[in-house]
Tab-separated table of C-alpha atoms in Angstrom:
chain	number	residue	atom	x	y	z
A	1	PRO	CA	-18.137	1.654	4.963
A	2	PRO	CA	-18.157	-2.129	5.313
A	3	PRO	CA	-16.508	-4.058	2.484
A	4	PRO	CA	-18.691	-5.833	-0.068
A	5	PRO	CA	-20.153	-9.147	1.110
A	6	GLN	CA	-17.431	-11.191	-0.567
A	7	PHE	CA	-14.789	-9.427	1.561
A	8	ILE	CA	-15.613	-9.800	5.240
A	9	PRO	CA	-12.599	-9.162	7.490
A	10	GLN	CA	-12.036	-12.168	9.720
A	11	PHE	CA	-8.499	-11.884	11.093
A	12	GLU	CA	-7.333	-10.015	14.184
A	13	LEU	CA	-4.273	-7.784	14.075
A	14	ASP	CA	-1.727	-8.687	16.741
A	15	GLY	CA	0.728	-5.796	16.457
A	16	GLU	CA	3.305	-7.906	14.641
A	17	PRO	CA	4.593	-6.845	11.218
A	18	LEU	CA	2.471	-8.069	8.316
A	19	TRP	CA	4.653	-9.823	5.748
A	20	GLY	CA	1.762	-11.535	4.004
A	21	LEU	CA	-1.916	-12.329	4.358
A	22	PRO	CA	-3.108	-15.328	6.399
A	23	ASP	CA	-2.950	-18.555	4.403
A	24	GLU	CA	-6.677	-18.979	4.963
A	25	VAL	CA	-7.456	-16.183	2.482
A	26	GLY	CA	-6.873	-18.669	-0.319
A	27	ASN	CA	-6.575	-16.962	-3.701
A	28	GLN	CA	-6.561	-13.393	-2.365
A	29	LEU	CA	-3.514	-11.109	-2.429
A	30	ALA	CA	-2.865	-7.496	-1.453
A	31	TRP	CA	-1.568	-5.237	-4.246
A	32	THR	CA	0.017	-2.283	-2.457
A	33	VAL	CA	1.434	0.872	-4.052
A	34	ASP	CA	3.927	3.184	-2.357
A	35	ASP	CA	5.230	6.736	-2.609
A	36	GLY	CA	3.672	8.796	-5.453
A	37	GLY	CA	6.717	10.400	-7.044
A	38	SER	CA	4.977	10.902	-10.404
A	39	PRO	CA	1.657	12.760	-10.756
A	40	GLU	CA	1.039	10.973	-14.055
A	41	VAL	CA	1.580	7.526	-12.542
A	42	VAL	CA	-0.597	8.280	-9.517
A	43	GLN	CA	-3.411	9.457	-11.795
A	44	ALA	CA	-2.932	6.411	-14.021
A	45	TYR	CA	-3.272	4.120	-10.995
A	46	ALA	CA	-6.396	6.003	-9.909
A	47	ASN	CA	-7.903	5.695	-13.395
A	48	PHE	CA	-6.958	2.020	-13.553
A	49	ALA	CA	-8.712	1.333	-10.244
A	50	ALA	CA	-11.797	3.298	-11.321
A	51	GLU	CA	-12.037	1.599	-14.716
A	52	THR	CA	-11.337	-2.001	-13.646
A	53	GLY	CA	-12.583	-2.249	-10.042
A	54	THR	CA	-9.186	-3.526	-8.910
A	55	ARG	CA	-8.816	-3.262	-5.139
A	56	LEU	CA	-5.605	-1.466	-4.123
A	57	THR	CA	-3.942	-0.164	-0.974
A	58	PHE	CA	-1.917	3.034	-1.438
A	59	PHE	CA	0.858	3.840	1.054
A	60	VAL	CA	1.012	7.587	0.591
A	61	ASN	CA	3.863	10.036	1.258
A	62	GLY	CA	2.672	13.589	1.881
A	63	MET	CA	5.878	14.939	0.346
A	64	TYR	CA	4.209	14.046	-2.967
A	65	ALA	CA	1.163	16.214	-2.374
A	66	ASP	CA	1.433	17.495	-5.952
A	67	SER	CA	0.732	13.940	-7.101
A	68	TRP	CA	-1.929	12.841	-4.640
A	69	ALA	CA	-4.046	15.986	-4.367
A	70	PRO	CA	-5.008	16.091	-8.091
A	71	ALA	CA	-5.934	12.387	-8.018
A	72	ALA	CA	-8.060	12.711	-4.892
A	73	ALA	CA	-11.238	13.450	-6.844
A	74	THR	CA	-10.866	10.225	-8.862
A	75	LEU	CA	-10.026	8.224	-5.759
A	76	ALA	CA	-12.728	9.686	-3.491
A	77	PRO	CA	-15.623	7.401	-4.551
A	78	LEU	CA	-13.322	4.381	-4.586
A	79	ILE	CA	-12.185	5.142	-1.046
A	80	ALA	CA	-15.774	5.706	0.047
A	81	SER	CA	-16.807	2.307	-1.335
A	82	GLY	CA	-13.841	0.537	0.255
A	83	GLN	CA	-12.338	-0.513	-3.085
A	84	VAL	CA	-9.255	1.616	-2.431
A	85	GLN	CA	-7.556	1.972	0.935
A	86	ILE	CA	-5.174	4.760	1.950
A	87	ALA	CA	-2.369	3.944	4.393
A	88	ASN	CA	0.566	5.842	5.911
A	89	HIS	CA	4.123	5.723	4.519
A	90	THR	CA	5.426	8.744	6.519
A	91	PHE	CA	5.617	12.275	5.168
A	92	TRP	CA	9.265	12.627	4.069
A	93	HIS	CA	10.184	8.918	3.693
A	94	PRO	CA	13.089	8.769	6.186
A	95	SER	CA	14.650	5.635	7.625
A	96	LEU	CA	12.852	5.055	10.928
A	97	LEU	CA	15.934	3.300	12.292
A	98	ASP	CA	17.812	6.600	11.942
A	99	SER	CA	14.973	8.592	13.564
A	100	SER	CA	14.238	9.245	17.224
A	101	ASP	CA	10.914	8.168	18.688
A	102	ALA	CA	9.666	11.760	18.512
A	103	GLU	CA	10.780	12.080	14.882
A	104	ILE	CA	8.999	8.837	13.962
A	105	GLN	CA	5.794	10.061	15.556
A	106	ASP	CA	6.086	13.461	13.891
A	107	GLU	CA	6.592	11.809	10.484
A	108	LEU	CA	3.545	9.612	10.919
A	109	MET	CA	1.295	12.290	12.328
A	110	GLN	CA	2.284	14.931	9.781
A	111	ASN	CA	1.399	12.412	7.093
A	112	HIS	CA	-1.735	11.440	9.034
A	113	GLU	CA	-2.935	15.037	8.832
A	114	PHE	CA	-2.133	15.148	5.120
A	115	ILE	CA	-4.191	11.993	4.541
A	116	VAL	CA	-7.122	13.299	6.576
A	117	ASN	CA	-7.074	16.636	4.781
A	118	THR	CA	-6.645	15.126	1.298
A	119	PHE	CA	-8.760	11.965	1.468
A	120	GLY	CA	-10.938	12.435	4.556
A	121	VAL	CA	-9.927	9.127	6.154
A	122	ASP	CA	-8.023	7.931	9.196
A	123	ALA	CA	-5.290	5.601	7.909
A	124	ARG	CA	-4.609	3.998	11.268
A	125	PRO	CA	-3.493	1.388	12.162
A	126	TYR	CA	-1.550	0.628	8.955
A	127	PHE	CA	1.821	2.121	8.085
A	128	ARG	CA	4.767	1.017	5.967
A	129	PRO	CA	8.273	1.794	7.242
A	130	PRO	CA	10.298	3.447	4.462
A	131	TYR	CA	12.833	1.026	2.949
A	132	GLY	CA	11.294	-1.663	5.163
A	133	GLU	CA	13.566	-0.480	7.977
A	134	ARG	CA	12.033	-1.123	11.396
A	135	ASP	CA	12.613	-2.840	14.701
A	136	ALA	CA	10.827	-3.249	18.033
A	137	ARG	CA	11.676	0.339	19.047
A	138	THR	CA	10.316	1.938	15.903
A	139	ASP	CA	7.195	-0.246	16.075
A	140	ALA	CA	6.574	0.873	19.671
A	141	ALA	CA	7.020	4.556	18.776
A	142	ALA	CA	4.516	4.204	15.923
A	143	ALA	CA	2.057	2.267	18.063
A	144	ALA	CA	2.049	5.060	20.636
A	145	VAL	CA	0.297	7.298	18.081
A	146	GLY	CA	-2.096	4.611	16.880
A	147	TYR	CA	-0.070	3.081	14.062
A	148	THR	CA	0.042	-0.433	15.446
A	149	ALA	CA	0.269	-2.437	12.199
A	150	PRO	CA	3.581	-2.189	10.321
A	151	VAL	CA	3.044	-3.552	6.819
A	152	MET	CA	5.976	-5.169	5.050
A	153	TRP	CA	5.731	-7.244	1.860
A	154	TYR	CA	6.240	-10.687	0.375
A	155	GLY	CA	7.522	-9.786	-3.066
A	156	SER	CA	8.029	-6.573	-5.013
A	157	LEU	CA	7.589	-5.425	-8.589
A	158	GLY	CA	10.994	-3.774	-8.144
A	159	ASP	CA	9.798	-0.482	-9.585
A	160	SER	CA	10.770	2.102	-6.994
A	161	GLY	CA	12.456	3.777	-9.963
A	162	TRP	CA	12.340	3.255	-13.733
A	163	LEU	CA	12.472	-0.449	-14.590
A	164	ASP	CA	12.477	-2.235	-17.925
A	165	PRO	CA	8.931	-3.517	-18.530
A	166	GLY	CA	10.168	-7.034	-19.209
A	167	ILE	CA	12.003	-7.180	-15.899
A	168	LEU	CA	8.975	-5.735	-14.111
A	169	MET	CA	6.721	-8.420	-15.571
A	170	GLY	CA	9.260	-11.037	-14.552
A	171	GLU	CA	9.014	-9.840	-10.964
A	172	ALA	CA	5.223	-9.806	-11.189
A	173	ASN	CA	5.245	-13.370	-12.503
A	174	LYS	CA	7.387	-14.384	-9.543
A	175	TRP	CA	5.524	-12.613	-6.761
A	176	LEU	CA	1.847	-12.316	-7.684
A	177	GLN	CA	0.872	-15.370	-5.666
A	178	PRO	CA	-1.866	-16.317	-3.168
A	179	ALA	CA	-1.739	-14.573	0.230
A	180	HIS	CA	1.179	-12.355	-0.780
A	181	ILE	CA	1.446	-8.670	0.054
A	182	VAL	CA	3.054	-7.328	-3.121
A	183	LEU	CA	4.879	-3.997	-3.236
A	184	GLY	CA	4.658	-1.637	-6.188
A	185	HIS	CA	5.353	2.081	-6.598
A	186	ALA	CA	3.664	5.063	-8.234
A	187	ASN	CA	6.954	6.598	-9.321
A	188	ALA	CA	7.767	5.615	-12.913
A	189	PRO	CA	5.651	5.057	-16.052
A	190	PRO	CA	6.517	1.469	-17.123
A	191	VAL	CA	4.011	-0.135	-14.746
A	192	THR	CA	1.172	1.911	-16.223
A	193	GLU	CA	1.819	0.343	-19.635
A	194	LEU	CA	1.547	-3.122	-18.090
A	195	PHE	CA	-1.820	-2.860	-16.339
A	196	PRO	CA	-3.571	-5.117	-18.905
A	197	GLN	CA	-0.832	-7.754	-18.650
A	198	LEU	CA	-0.892	-7.625	-14.863
A	199	LEU	CA	-4.655	-8.121	-14.828
A	200	ASP	CA	-4.303	-11.016	-17.265
A	201	LEU	CA	-1.716	-12.606	-14.982
A	202	LEU	CA	-3.984	-12.263	-11.964
A	203	ALA	CA	-6.911	-13.722	-13.888
A	204	SER	CA	-4.870	-16.647	-15.228
A	205	ARG	CA	-3.988	-17.592	-11.652
A	206	GLY	CA	-7.451	-16.989	-10.254
A	207	LEU	CA	-6.082	-14.316	-7.913
A	208	VAL	CA	-8.327	-11.718	-6.297
A	209	PRO	CA	-6.789	-8.397	-5.150
A	210	VAL	CA	-7.996	-7.228	-1.738
A	211	THR	CA	-7.277	-4.328	0.575
A	212	LEU	CA	-5.939	-4.821	4.081
A	213	ASN	CA	-9.309	-3.699	5.424
A	214	ASP	CA	-10.928	-6.517	3.474
A	215	VAL	CA	-8.899	-9.075	5.431
A	216	PHE	CA	-8.137	-7.691	8.881
A	217	ILE	CA	-10.535	-6.494	11.565
A	218	ARG	CA	-9.667	-2.906	12.458
A	219	PRO	CA	-9.180	-2.378	16.195
């Protein structure tokens, strides 16, 4: 579906890695969430999105099917409305630099099938290289199967594992800024206790979370 009227994609993708949003987006930022190592955290993120209307982009790993499949029912209407976007983070989360071209394509397409079967959407062209490890070769291998937009980040909550809530909020205070792509994870509970504070921080700065589809014109 098209995004709501306030979010009309205006920017072309050029095949280069996305480290941030175009400066012209003003007070918008992309809150992205990787992995899915905890079923409870994935469901908490899904509930948070449903209850608050916060626009999120999830970079899903199919290896965490036990987390994503139970949350699919909560996420389904949000995905259908365009509030939540699903993107590809590979199936088993390997380093693409250590993978052959065929292995990269198999990782992406195995996860592609998982996303289609679980959420009913085609995640192309967006993918996030695990650990942020990529180069021109890995980008070309991904592009050959339709994943032409590698998505990096401009700031992280630092929560790929358990992180003290105070440190996590310190990272949020540093990186939740206009036009940033901010990286979070659905792996450990502390972030779920901070949702109200994170929303307050966004509101105090006049920041508006958007999905990648809200900003970029899909090819």
